[in-house]
PDB file of C-alpha atoms in Angstrom:
ATOM      1  CA  MET A  53     -27.472  19.474  38.404  1.00  0.00           C
ATOM      2  CA  LYS A  54     -24.265  18.499  38.576  1.00  0.00           C
ATOM      3  CA  THR A  55     -23.299  15.317  42.567  1.00  0.00           C
ATOM      4  CA  VAL A  56     -20.189  16.727  43.310  1.00  0.00           C
ATOM      5  CA  PRO A  57     -17.535  13.595  43.998  1.00  0.00           C
ATOM      6  CA  ALA A  58     -17.443  11.719  47.494  1.00  0.00           C
ATOM      7  CA  ALA A  59     -14.000  13.269  47.979  1.00  0.00           C
ATOM      8  CA  VAL A  60     -15.001  16.968  47.345  1.00  0.00           C
ATOM      9  CA  ALA A  61     -17.575  16.728  49.643  1.00  0.00           C
ATOM     10  CA  ALA A  62     -15.859  14.900  52.195  1.00  0.00           C
ATOM     11  CA  SER A  63     -12.241  17.532  51.996  1.00  0.00           C
ATOM     12  CA  LEU A  64     -15.646  20.569  52.279  1.00  0.00           C
ATOM     13  CA  LEU A  65     -16.852  18.665  55.539  1.00  0.00           C
ATOM     14  CA  TRP A  66     -13.954  18.696  56.943  1.00  0.00           C
ATOM     15  CA  ALA A  67     -11.694  21.956  55.876  1.00  0.00           C
ATOM     16  CA  VAL A  68     -15.338  23.113  58.143  1.00  0.00           C
ATOM     17  CA  MET A  69     -14.938  21.024  60.782  1.00  0.00           C
ATOM     18  CA  ALA A  70     -11.362  21.799  61.621  1.00  0.00           C
ATOM     19  CA  GLN A  71     -12.010  25.470  61.246  1.00  0.00           C
ATOM     20  CA  ALA A  72     -15.036  25.182  64.305  1.00  0.00           C
ATOM     21  CA  GLN A  73     -11.934  23.157  66.055  1.00  0.00           C
ATOM     22  CA  SER A  74      -9.277  25.681  65.745  1.00  0.00           C
ATOM     23  CA  ALA A  75     -12.295  29.143  66.192  1.00  0.00           C
ATOM     24  CA  THR A  76      -9.813  31.252  69.018  1.00  0.00           C
ATOM     25  CA  PRO A  77     -12.959  30.645  72.077  1.00  0.00           C
ATOM     26  CA  ALA A  78     -14.356  34.950  73.170  1.00  0.00           C
ATOM     27  CA  PRO A  79     -14.164  35.719  76.537  1.00  0.00           C
ATOM     28  CA  GLU A  80     -16.512  33.360  78.887  1.00  0.00           C
ATOM     29  CA  ASN A  81     -19.003  36.720  78.647  1.00  0.00           C
ATOM     30  CA  GLY A  82     -19.047  37.516  75.229  1.00  0.00           C
ATOM     31  CA  THR A  83     -22.070  37.729  73.994  1.00  0.00           C
ATOM     32  CA  ILE A  84     -22.258  36.466  69.838  1.00  0.00           C
ATOM     33  CA  GLU A  85     -25.000  37.206  66.929  1.00  0.00           C
ATOM     34  CA  VAL A  86     -26.299  33.912  66.668  1.00  0.00           C
ATOM     35  CA  GLU A  87     -27.682  33.796  63.393  1.00  0.00           C
ATOM     36  CA  GLN A  88     -24.230  34.809  61.195  1.00  0.00           C
ATOM     37  CA  VAL A  89     -22.601  32.891  63.692  1.00  0.00           C
ATOM     38  CA  PHE A  90     -25.198  29.413  62.875  1.00  0.00           C
ATOM     39  CA  ALA A  91     -25.190  30.617  59.274  1.00  0.00           C
ATOM     40  CA  GLY A  92     -21.050  30.126  59.808  1.00  0.00           C
ATOM     41  CA  THR A  93     -20.455  27.092  61.470  1.00  0.00           C
ATOM     42  CA  CYS A  94     -23.600  24.935  61.728  1.00  0.00           C
ATOM     43  CA  GLY A  95     -25.181  26.373  58.491  1.00  0.00           C
ATOM     44  CA  PHE A  96     -22.993  24.123  56.091  1.00  0.00           C
ATOM     45  CA  CYS A  97     -25.145  20.431  57.318  1.00  0.00           C
ATOM     46  CA  HIS A  98     -27.995  22.634  59.499  1.00  0.00           C
ATOM     47  CA  SER A  99     -29.966  23.549  55.891  1.00  0.00           C
ATOM     48  CA  ASN A 100     -32.288  26.830  56.072  1.00  0.00           C
ATOM     49  CA  GLY A 101     -30.757  28.558  59.461  1.00  0.00           C
ATOM     50  CA  GLY A 102     -31.490  25.170  60.763  1.00  0.00           C
ATOM     51  CA  ARG A 103     -34.883  24.889  59.362  1.00  0.00           C
ATOM     52  CA  ALA A 104     -35.119  21.569  56.674  1.00  0.00           C
ATOM     53  CA  ALA A 105     -31.563  19.090  57.278  1.00  0.00           C
ATOM     54  CA  GLY A 106     -29.192  19.098  55.142  1.00  0.00           C
ATOM     55  CA  LYS A 107     -26.207  16.774  55.615  1.00  0.00           C
ATOM     56  CA  GLY A 108     -27.484  16.766  59.643  1.00  0.00           C
ATOM     57  CA  PRO A 109     -30.585  16.962  60.855  1.00  0.00           C
ATOM     58  CA  GLN A 110     -34.179  20.324  60.732  1.00  0.00           C
ATOM     59  CA  LEU A 111     -33.346  21.306  63.634  1.00  0.00           C
ATOM     60  CA  MET A 112     -36.336  23.285  63.593  1.00  0.00           C
ATOM     61  CA  ASN A 113     -39.116  22.177  66.973  1.00  0.00           C
ATOM     62  CA  SER A 114     -37.243  19.365  67.193  1.00  0.00           C
ATOM     63  CA  PRO A 115     -37.539  16.605  69.961  1.00  0.00           C
ATOM     64  CA  ARG A 116     -34.867  16.606  71.776  1.00  0.00           C
ATOM     65  CA  ASP A 117     -33.987  18.668  75.165  1.00  0.00           C
ATOM     66  CA  ASP A 118     -31.839  21.486  75.547  1.00  0.00           C
ATOM     67  CA  ASP A 119     -29.786  19.462  77.610  1.00  0.00           C
ATOM     68  CA  PHE A 120     -29.112  16.996  74.315  1.00  0.00           C
ATOM     69  CA  ILE A 121     -28.431  19.719  72.047  1.00  0.00           C
ATOM     70  CA  ARG A 122     -26.303  21.243  74.576  1.00  0.00           C
ATOM     71  CA  ASP A 123     -24.376  18.784  75.394  1.00  0.00           C
ATOM     72  CA  ARG A 124     -23.992  17.431  71.234  1.00  0.00           C
ATOM     73  CA  ILE A 125     -23.153  21.325  70.407  1.00  0.00           C
ATOM     74  CA  LYS A 126     -20.242  20.821  73.185  1.00  0.00           C
ATOM     75  CA  HIS A 127     -18.911  17.317  72.446  1.00  0.00           C
ATOM     76  CA  GLY A 128     -20.169  16.710  68.693  1.00  0.00           C
ATOM     77  CA  LYS A 129     -21.120  12.842  67.207  1.00  0.00           C
ATOM     78  CA  GLN A 130     -17.832  10.593  66.208  1.00  0.00           C
ATOM     79  CA  GLY A 131     -17.730  10.376  62.117  1.00  0.00           C
ATOM     80  CA  ALA A 132     -21.437  12.799  61.792  1.00  0.00           C
ATOM     81  CA  MET A 133     -20.338  16.448  63.919  1.00  0.00           C
ATOM     82  CA  PRO A 134     -18.051  18.081  65.561  1.00  0.00           C
ATOM     83  CA  ALA A 135     -17.420  19.921  68.817  1.00  0.00           C
ATOM     84  CA  PHE A 136     -17.058  22.630  69.391  1.00  0.00           C
ATOM     85  CA  ASP A 137     -16.018  22.974  72.973  1.00  0.00           C
ATOM     86  CA  GLY A 138     -13.866  24.776  72.369  1.00  0.00           C
ATOM     87  CA  ALA A 139     -14.854  27.068  70.249  1.00  0.00           C
ATOM     88  CA  PHE A 140     -17.809  28.166  72.121  1.00  0.00           C
ATOM     89  CA  THR A 141     -18.114  28.543  75.808  1.00  0.00           C
ATOM     90  CA  ASP A 142     -21.231  27.061  77.641  1.00  0.00           C
ATOM     91  CA  ALA A 143     -22.990  31.568  77.360  1.00  0.00           C
ATOM     92  CA  GLN A 144     -22.551  31.246  73.499  1.00  0.00           C
ATOM     93  CA  ILE A 145     -23.755  27.645  74.231  1.00  0.00           C
ATOM     94  CA  ASP A 146     -26.680  28.525  75.786  1.00  0.00           C
ATOM     95  CA  GLN A 147     -27.829  31.168  73.057  1.00  0.00           C
ATOM     96  CA  ILE A 148     -27.578  29.165  70.367  1.00  0.00           C
ATOM     97  CA  VAL A 149     -30.203  26.512  72.026  1.00  0.00           C
ATOM     98  CA  LYS A 150     -32.379  29.767  72.158  1.00  0.00           C
ATOM     99  CA  TYR A 151     -32.123  30.527  68.223  1.00  0.00           C
ATOM    100  CA  ILE A 152     -32.447  26.633  67.524  1.00  0.00           C
ATOM    101  CA  ARG A 153     -35.214  26.551  69.691  1.00  0.00           C
ATOM    102  CA  ALA A 154     -37.009  29.990  68.411  1.00  0.00           C
ATOM    103  CA  LEU A 155     -36.357  28.889  64.899  1.00  0.00           C
ATOM    104  CA  LYS A 156     -39.712  29.423  63.015  1.00  0.00           C
ATOM    105  CA  PRO A 157     -40.599  28.766  59.181  1.00  0.00           C
ATOM    106  CA  ARG A 158     -38.905  31.550  56.443  1.00  0.00           C
ATOM    107  CA  GLU A 159     -41.986  33.706  54.923  1.00  0.00           C
ATOM    108  CA  GLY A 160     -42.285  34.437  51.064  1.00  0.00           C
TER     109      GLY A 160
END
């Protein structure tokens, strides 16, 4: 397996972060297809739908409480995770937290 040069990996990460931050916000009452949104927005760093560590931590069975996860999604972590406050409403972030809490190992 070839390793991706650091510059390419960094530019891919930057592109994902820029896309996430420029996403058009949905209406306050808008629901999202959480698994699909997670795969397209979060799956680059949180592998296997959040079930395994990747560039970001495994989210399944996270010891962090819901408020911490909600805050991290909203405000990000400098140098590690973009903020999604402008991309998702509070209700949508709650849906993402609920998705994370419901994660179970995939069968098969």
